[in-house]
Amino acid sequence: MKIMLNGIHLAYSDQGHGEPLVFLHAFPLHRAMWEAQVQAFAEAFRVITIDLRGFGESDAPIWRYSIEQFADDVHALLDHLSIPRATFVGLSMGGYTLLALYRKYRNQIQALVLADTRAEADSEEVRSGRMAMAQTAYHQGMDAIAEIMIPKLLGSTSLASRPNVVQTVRAMIARNQPSGIIGALIAMADRPDSTALLREITCPTLVIVGEEDIATPPAEVKRMADQIPGARLEVIPSAGHASNLEQPERFNQALLSFLQTMGKS
Ligand code: MLT
């Protein structure tokens, strides 16, 4: 489905009935990365997955992008769907978006799941890397982006022994357009530091990390979880940064038991 909001067509899926569960994808993927979660949770929940602007089937204009704009789009979509409050799951860039959503629209957030993500802003070195990747996207396209990103997204177990997962991620990256990828790289490079916000989070929060994640390593993610009052941490074995894709059953189990502690299943 698509809706026109904030000047673009935003693509999303809305499946199942019950308490709303909203999933926000990583860079440079799109909403199809949540397929295993949609299958598992749409029986008991209303599951919304969104292609953030610039990704998947959403428009990817050659214009300004920001993480705050992603959060504004999510907020506007939920208003359109008459969902005043929801549980949100965001992985990596999806997590950056959730922190922006919390900063601006915290009343809309019932509970948070922050997976394989961080609260810190980019270092200068990371910003330079993003600029170089933007040039690569412009000059060489999505195949070159896949070559750079697959070793960062997937853990050593998946890279060595799950060619189907590698292929799925490659195909997902190929669906994107350079304009959206470049816009998102600039958005991530410009995002503010959210470390101070962590202490202000009062909703139930689950933090997830793949034990083989090299993009947001477990020790770093644990430090983030330690700063969120009452947050629970789950480490997913044999998974890297894309923990929900690499170990869907374990990821789903962690999410389900969190939802159960809130009386939501
Ligand atoms: C992601 O998975 O969304 C990216 O690793 C985020 C980033 O590049 O900071």
Coordinates of C-alpha atoms and ligand atoms in Angstrom, one line a residue:
M1 CA 0.0 0.0 0.0
K2 CA 1.1 3.6 -0.6
I3 CA 0.0 6.9 0.9
M4 CA 0.9 10.4 -0.1
L5 CA 2.3 12.2 2.9
N6 CA 4.8 14.9 3.7
G7 CA 5.3 15.4 -0.1
I8 CA 6.1 11.8 -1.1
H9 CA 4.4 8.4 -1.6
L10 CA 5.3 6.2 1.4
A11 CA 4.9 2.5 1.0
Y12 CA 3.8 0.3 3.9
S13 CA 2.1 -3.0 4.8
D14 CA -0.6 -3.3 7.4
Q15 CA -1.5 -6.9 8.3
G16 CA -3.4 -8.6 11.1
H17 CA -5.5 -7.3 14.0
G18 CA -4.9 -6.4 17.6
E19 CA -2.3 -4.3 19.4
P20 CA -0.2 -2.4 16.8
L21 CA 3.5 -3.5 16.3
V22 CA 5.4 -1.2 14.0
F23 CA 8.8 -2.3 12.4
L24 CA 11.4 0.1 11.0
H25 CA 14.1 -1.3 8.7
A26 CA 17.9 -1.0 8.6
F27 CA 20.1 0.7 5.9
P28 CA 20.3 -0.1 3.0
L29 CA 17.3 -2.5 3.1
H30 CA 13.5 -2.0 3.2
R31 CA 10.4 -3.4 4.8
A32 CA 10.7 -6.9 3.3
M33 CA 13.5 -7.5 5.9
W34 CA 10.7 -8.1 8.4
E35 CA 9.0 -10.9 6.5
A36 CA 9.7 -13.6 9.2
Q37 CA 8.4 -11.2 11.9
V38 CA 5.3 -10.4 9.9
Q39 CA 4.6 -14.1 9.5
A40 CA 5.1 -14.8 13.2
F41 CA 3.3 -11.8 14.7
A42 CA 0.4 -10.9 12.3
E43 CA -1.7 -13.7 13.8
A44 CA -2.0 -11.9 17.1
F45 CA -1.0 -8.3 16.4
R46 CA -1.6 -5.6 13.8
V47 CA 1.8 -5.5 12.1
I48 CA 2.8 -2.4 10.2
T49 CA 6.0 -2.4 8.2
I50 CA 7.2 0.8 6.5
D51 CA 9.6 1.6 3.7
L52 CA 11.2 4.8 5.0
R53 CA 11.5 7.5 2.4
G54 CA 14.2 6.7 -0.1
F55 CA 13.9 3.0 0.3
G56 CA 12.0 0.1 -1.3
E57 CA 8.7 1.1 -2.9
S58 CA 8.6 4.6 -1.2
D59 CA 9.6 7.6 -3.3
A60 CA 13.3 8.5 -3.3
P61 CA 13.4 12.1 -4.3
I62 CA 16.6 14.0 -5.0
W63 CA 16.1 16.3 -2.0
R64 CA 16.9 16.7 1.7
Y65 CA 16.6 13.6 4.0
S66 CA 16.9 13.6 7.8
I67 CA 16.3 11.0 10.5
E68 CA 13.8 13.5 12.0
Q69 CA 12.0 13.5 8.7
F70 CA 11.8 9.7 8.8
A71 CA 10.2 10.0 12.3
D72 CA 7.8 12.7 11.0
D73 CA 6.8 10.3 8.2
V74 CA 6.2 7.4 10.6
H75 CA 4.1 9.7 12.9
A76 CA 2.0 11.0 10.0
L77 CA 1.4 7.4 8.7
L78 CA 0.2 6.3 12.1
D79 CA -2.1 9.3 12.4
H80 CA -3.5 8.3 9.0
L81 CA -4.0 4.7 10.2
S82 CA -5.7 6.1 13.4
I83 CA -3.1 4.4 15.6
P84 CA -2.5 6.7 18.6
R85 CA 0.0 4.4 20.4
A86 CA 2.1 1.4 19.3
T87 CA 5.0 -0.8 20.2
F88 CA 7.9 0.0 17.8
V89 CA 10.8 -2.2 16.7
G90 CA 13.7 -0.6 14.9
L91 CA 16.9 -2.1 13.7
S92 CA 20.0 0.0 13.3
M93 CA 18.9 3.0 11.2
G94 CA 15.4 2.0 12.2
G95 CA 16.6 2.4 15.8
Y96 CA 18.0 5.9 15.0
T97 CA 14.5 6.7 13.7
L98 CA 12.9 5.4 16.9
L99 CA 15.1 7.6 19.1
A100 CA 14.0 10.6 16.9
L101 CA 10.4 9.5 17.3
Y102 CA 10.8 9.2 21.0
R103 CA 12.3 12.7 21.2
K104 CA 9.5 14.3 19.3
Y105 CA 6.4 12.0 19.7
R106 CA 7.0 10.0 22.9
N107 CA 3.2 9.8 23.7
Q108 CA 2.8 7.6 20.6
I109 CA 5.2 5.0 22.0
Q110 CA 4.0 2.3 24.2
A111 CA 7.2 0.2 24.1
L112 CA 10.5 0.2 22.3
V113 CA 12.6 -2.5 20.8
L114 CA 16.0 -1.2 19.8
A115 CA 17.9 -3.8 17.8
D116 CA 21.6 -3.6 16.7
T117 CA 21.6 0.2 17.0
R118 CA 23.4 3.0 18.8
A119 CA 22.5 6.4 20.4
E120 CA 25.8 8.1 19.6
A121 CA 26.1 10.5 16.6
D122 CA 28.7 9.6 13.9
S123 CA 32.4 10.2 14.5
E124 CA 34.2 12.3 11.8
E125 CA 35.7 9.0 10.5
V126 CA 32.3 7.5 10.1
R127 CA 31.0 10.6 8.4
S128 CA 33.9 10.5 5.9
G129 CA 33.0 6.9 5.2
R130 CA 29.4 7.8 4.5
M131 CA 30.5 10.5 2.0
A132 CA 32.7 7.9 0.2
M133 CA 29.8 5.5 0.1
A134 CA 27.5 8.2 -1.3
Q135 CA 30.0 8.7 -4.2
T136 CA 30.0 4.9 -4.7
A137 CA 26.2 4.8 -4.8
Y138 CA 26.2 7.6 -7.4
H139 CA 28.9 6.2 -9.7
Q140 CA 28.6 2.5 -9.3
G141 CA 25.0 1.8 -8.1
M142 CA 23.5 -0.7 -5.8
D143 CA 25.7 -3.8 -6.6
A144 CA 28.7 -1.9 -5.3
I145 CA 26.7 -0.9 -2.2
A146 CA 25.8 -4.5 -1.6
E147 CA 29.5 -5.5 -1.8
I148 CA 30.4 -2.9 0.9
M149 CA 27.4 -3.6 3.2
I150 CA 26.9 -7.3 3.2
P151 CA 30.1 -8.0 5.3
K152 CA 28.9 -5.4 7.7
L153 CA 25.3 -6.5 7.9
L154 CA 25.8 -10.2 8.2
G155 CA 27.7 -12.2 10.9
S156 CA 30.5 -14.6 10.3
T157 CA 28.1 -17.6 10.6
S158 CA 25.7 -16.3 8.0
L159 CA 28.5 -15.3 5.6
A160 CA 30.1 -18.7 5.9
S161 CA 27.1 -21.0 5.9
R162 CA 23.9 -19.3 4.8
P163 CA 24.1 -18.4 1.1
N164 CA 20.3 -17.9 0.9
V165 CA 20.5 -15.2 3.6
V166 CA 23.3 -13.5 1.7
Q167 CA 21.3 -13.7 -1.5
T168 CA 18.2 -12.3 0.1
V169 CA 20.1 -9.3 1.5
R170 CA 21.8 -8.7 -1.9
A171 CA 18.4 -8.7 -3.7
M172 CA 16.9 -6.4 -1.1
I173 CA 19.7 -3.9 -1.5
A174 CA 19.3 -4.0 -5.3
R175 CA 15.7 -2.8 -5.0
N176 CA 16.9 0.6 -3.7
Q177 CA 17.9 3.7 -5.7
P178 CA 21.0 5.8 -5.4
S179 CA 19.0 8.9 -4.6
G180 CA 17.5 7.3 -1.5
I181 CA 20.7 5.7 -0.4
I182 CA 22.7 9.0 -0.7
G183 CA 19.9 10.8 1.1
A184 CA 19.9 8.3 4.0
L185 CA 23.7 8.5 4.2
I186 CA 23.5 12.2 4.6
A187 CA 20.6 11.8 7.1
M188 CA 22.6 9.4 9.3
A189 CA 25.7 11.6 9.1
D190 CA 23.7 14.6 10.3
R191 CA 21.8 12.9 13.1
P192 CA 22.2 14.3 16.6
D193 CA 23.7 12.4 19.5
S194 CA 20.8 10.8 21.5
T195 CA 22.8 9.5 24.4
A196 CA 21.3 11.9 26.9
L197 CA 17.8 10.9 25.7
L198 CA 18.4 7.3 26.9
R199 CA 18.0 8.2 30.5
E200 CA 14.7 9.8 29.8
I201 CA 13.1 6.7 28.3
T202 CA 10.3 5.6 30.6
C203 CA 8.5 3.0 28.4
P204 CA 9.3 -0.7 28.6
T205 CA 12.3 -1.3 26.4
L206 CA 14.0 -4.3 24.9
V207 CA 17.5 -4.0 23.4
I208 CA 18.6 -6.8 21.0
V209 CA 22.0 -7.4 19.5
G210 CA 23.5 -10.2 17.4
E211 CA 26.5 -11.7 19.1
E212 CA 28.5 -11.5 15.9
D213 CA 27.5 -7.9 15.1
I214 CA 30.5 -5.9 14.1
A215 CA 28.6 -2.7 13.1
T216 CA 27.1 -2.2 16.6
P217 CA 29.1 -4.7 18.7
P218 CA 27.4 -6.3 21.7
A219 CA 29.6 -4.5 24.3
E220 CA 28.6 -1.1 22.8
V221 CA 24.9 -2.1 22.6
K222 CA 25.0 -3.3 26.2
R223 CA 26.4 0.1 27.3
M224 CA 23.4 1.7 25.5
A225 CA 21.0 -0.7 27.3
D226 CA 22.6 0.1 30.7
Q227 CA 21.6 3.7 30.2
I228 CA 17.9 3.0 29.6
P229 CA 16.0 2.7 32.9
G230 CA 14.8 -0.9 33.3
A231 CA 15.8 -2.0 29.8
R232 CA 16.2 -5.7 29.1
L233 CA 19.0 -6.9 26.8
E234 CA 18.9 -10.0 24.6
V235 CA 22.0 -11.3 22.7
I236 CA 21.1 -13.4 19.7
P237 CA 23.6 -16.2 19.1
S238 CA 25.1 -16.9 15.6
A239 CA 23.7 -13.6 14.3
G240 CA 25.4 -10.4 13.1
H241 CA 23.9 -6.9 12.6
A242 CA 20.8 -8.1 10.7
S243 CA 19.9 -10.3 13.6
N244 CA 16.2 -10.6 12.7
L245 CA 17.0 -11.9 9.3
E246 CA 19.9 -14.2 10.4
Q247 CA 18.2 -15.8 13.3
P248 CA 14.4 -15.1 12.9
E249 CA 13.2 -17.7 15.4
R250 CA 15.5 -16.5 18.2
F251 CA 14.7 -12.9 17.4
N252 CA 11.0 -13.6 17.4
Q253 CA 11.3 -15.5 20.7
A254 CA 13.0 -12.5 22.3
L255 CA 10.4 -10.2 21.0
L256 CA 7.5 -12.5 22.0
S257 CA 8.7 -12.9 25.5
F258 CA 9.2 -9.1 25.9
L259 CA 5.6 -8.6 24.6
Q260 CA 4.4 -11.3 27.1
T261 CA 6.0 -9.5 30.0
M262 CA 3.8 -6.5 29.0
G263 CA 0.7 -8.7 28.8
K264 CA 0.5 -8.4 25.1
S265 CA 0.0 -11.8 23.6
Ligands
MLT1 C1 22.1 0.0 9.3 O1 22.1 -1.3 9.4 O2 21.0 0.6 9.3 C2 23.4 0.7 9.2 O3 24.4 -0.1 9.7 C3 23.3 2.0 10.0 C4 24.6 2.8 9.9 O4 25.3 2.7 8.9 O5 24.9 3.5 10.9

